Amino acid sequence: MHLLQVVGARPNFMKAAPVMHALATREGVRQTLVHTGQHYDADMSDVFFQQLDMSQPDFNLGVGSGSHAQQTSEVMRLFEPVILDSKPDIVLVYGDVNSTVAVTLVCAKLGVPVAHVEAGLRSFDRSMPEEINRLVTDQLADILFTPSVDGDKNLAQEGIPKSKIRLVGNIMIDSLVRLLPKADESTAAKTCTSGLDRYGLVTLHRPSNVDDTDALRPIVDALCNISRSIPLVFPVHPRTRQQLNGLVSKSDQRRLRLVDPMGYVDFLALQKSATLVITDSGGIQEETTYLGVPCLTVRENTERSVTVSIGTNVLFGQDMARR
Ligand code: UD1
């Protein structure tokens, strides 16, 4: 069997790695790996391939950044010849990024079966680009691998036949479990927490939080306030870096430490030892749940509702000042 996997953005890599490793031990399975190039900086992509022991992609489409329409259409345009040439038996896509939906559309139109890993999650908020990607991908996919029972329920409500759905659990946590022992070796994590006996960890990159300075400024002000009680380490996503200029004063940066994006193992090390995590990421809500670290999510809703029902995650909302 020839299986073609597609990854594009940072949160895809830790989901694809365990599948690639497991399939590498199966006789009769040939794998092709396509990287769309949605994420391309060394610290957003290459470092994950190294730390997750992933083989280099067979194809890199190099689509890069752009508006949603540009990025999605560019993946479609460049992926079509690859699939026509490689003729896989099945294509595996991950998560909810633009590359996921773009590849699924191409496959559906060419009649190539698609399996979606992390199917069924819903925030029920269609202003979130990822929700659109999830809805479209799940309607078109032939096999839907769900991480949790709420995923199965959501898909059933959308009329997806049960026969297409497989509850497999959260594959991203397989990467976490495998690499957690390496976390203690992270020098990058030690460097950015040097001199701190306790700290909070922050990530922000949701467009609704960071693209508009009027939305970002009160969040940053709240973080500066929190940092007076507990120092915060903040690996800054490139999307956020562009907006953050001038919002954090030099004196605030002593307690709110702005650092470059981290590799997988390094970020795991930071999460594992954090007193709390403040984030708007999806995956980090789940990783902190596994690690038992309290997580405050700077969003009004979540597609990862199990993290709230288990009790590690609290939806803080976007307006942090009202708390
Ligand atoms: C994307 C995903 C989001 C995921 C996030 C993880 C979509 C719609 N969004 O958001 O679901 O949570 O990845 O990081 O697919 N940039 C760089 N270098 C890079 C990549 C991006 O500088 O390697 C900058 C560019 O200015 C770009 C911006 O970051 O315009 C946003 O990148 P993009 O891939 O469009 O969206 P993310 O915010 O990363």
PDB file of C-alpha atoms in Angstrom, residues 121-125 128 131 134 150 281-282 285 297 299-308 313 315:
ATOM      1  CA  LEU A 121     -13.322  18.641  16.996  1.00  0.00           C
ATOM      2  CA  ARG A 122     -15.604  21.677  16.975  1.00  0.00           C
ATOM      3  CA  SER A 123     -15.453  25.096  18.636  1.00  0.00           C
ATOM      4  CA  PHE A 124     -18.832  25.977  17.037  1.00  0.00           C
ATOM      5  CA  ASP A 125     -17.271  29.328  16.193  1.00  0.00           C
ATOM      6  CA  MET A 128     -12.272  30.911  13.532  1.00  0.00           C
ATOM      7  CA  GLU A 131     -13.370  25.731  12.315  1.00  0.00           C
ATOM      8  CA  ARG A 134     -12.401  21.274  10.223  1.00  0.00           C
ATOM      9  CA  ASP A 150     -16.996  14.364  21.653  1.00  0.00           C
ATOM     10  CA  SER A 281      -3.209  27.391  21.157  1.00  0.00           C
ATOM     11  CA  GLY A 282      -5.294  24.260  20.668  1.00  0.00           C
ATOM     12  CA  GLN A 285      -4.555  22.937  26.035  1.00  0.00           C
ATOM     13  CA  THR A 297      -6.944  29.744  27.627  1.00  0.00           C
ATOM     14  CA  ARG A 299     -10.317  32.334  24.046  1.00  0.00           C
ATOM     15  CA  GLU A 300     -14.081  32.385  24.430  1.00  0.00           C
ATOM     16  CA  ASN A 301     -14.485  28.783  23.274  1.00  0.00           C
ATOM     17  CA  THR A 302     -12.497  25.646  22.604  1.00  0.00           C
ATOM     18  CA  GLU A 303     -12.752  22.720  20.219  1.00  0.00           C
ATOM     19  CA  ARG A 304     -10.874  20.640  22.861  1.00  0.00           C
ATOM     20  CA  SER A 305     -13.700  20.479  25.397  1.00  0.00           C
ATOM     21  CA  VAL A 306     -12.286  17.430  27.193  1.00  0.00           C
ATOM     22  CA  THR A 307      -9.503  19.652  28.546  1.00  0.00           C
ATOM     23  CA  VAL A 308     -12.120  21.763  30.342  1.00  0.00           C
ATOM     24  CA  ASN A 313      -8.069  24.061  31.431  1.00  0.00           C
ATOM     25  CA  LEU A 315     -11.481  29.345  29.324  1.00  0.00           C
TER      26      LEU A 315
END
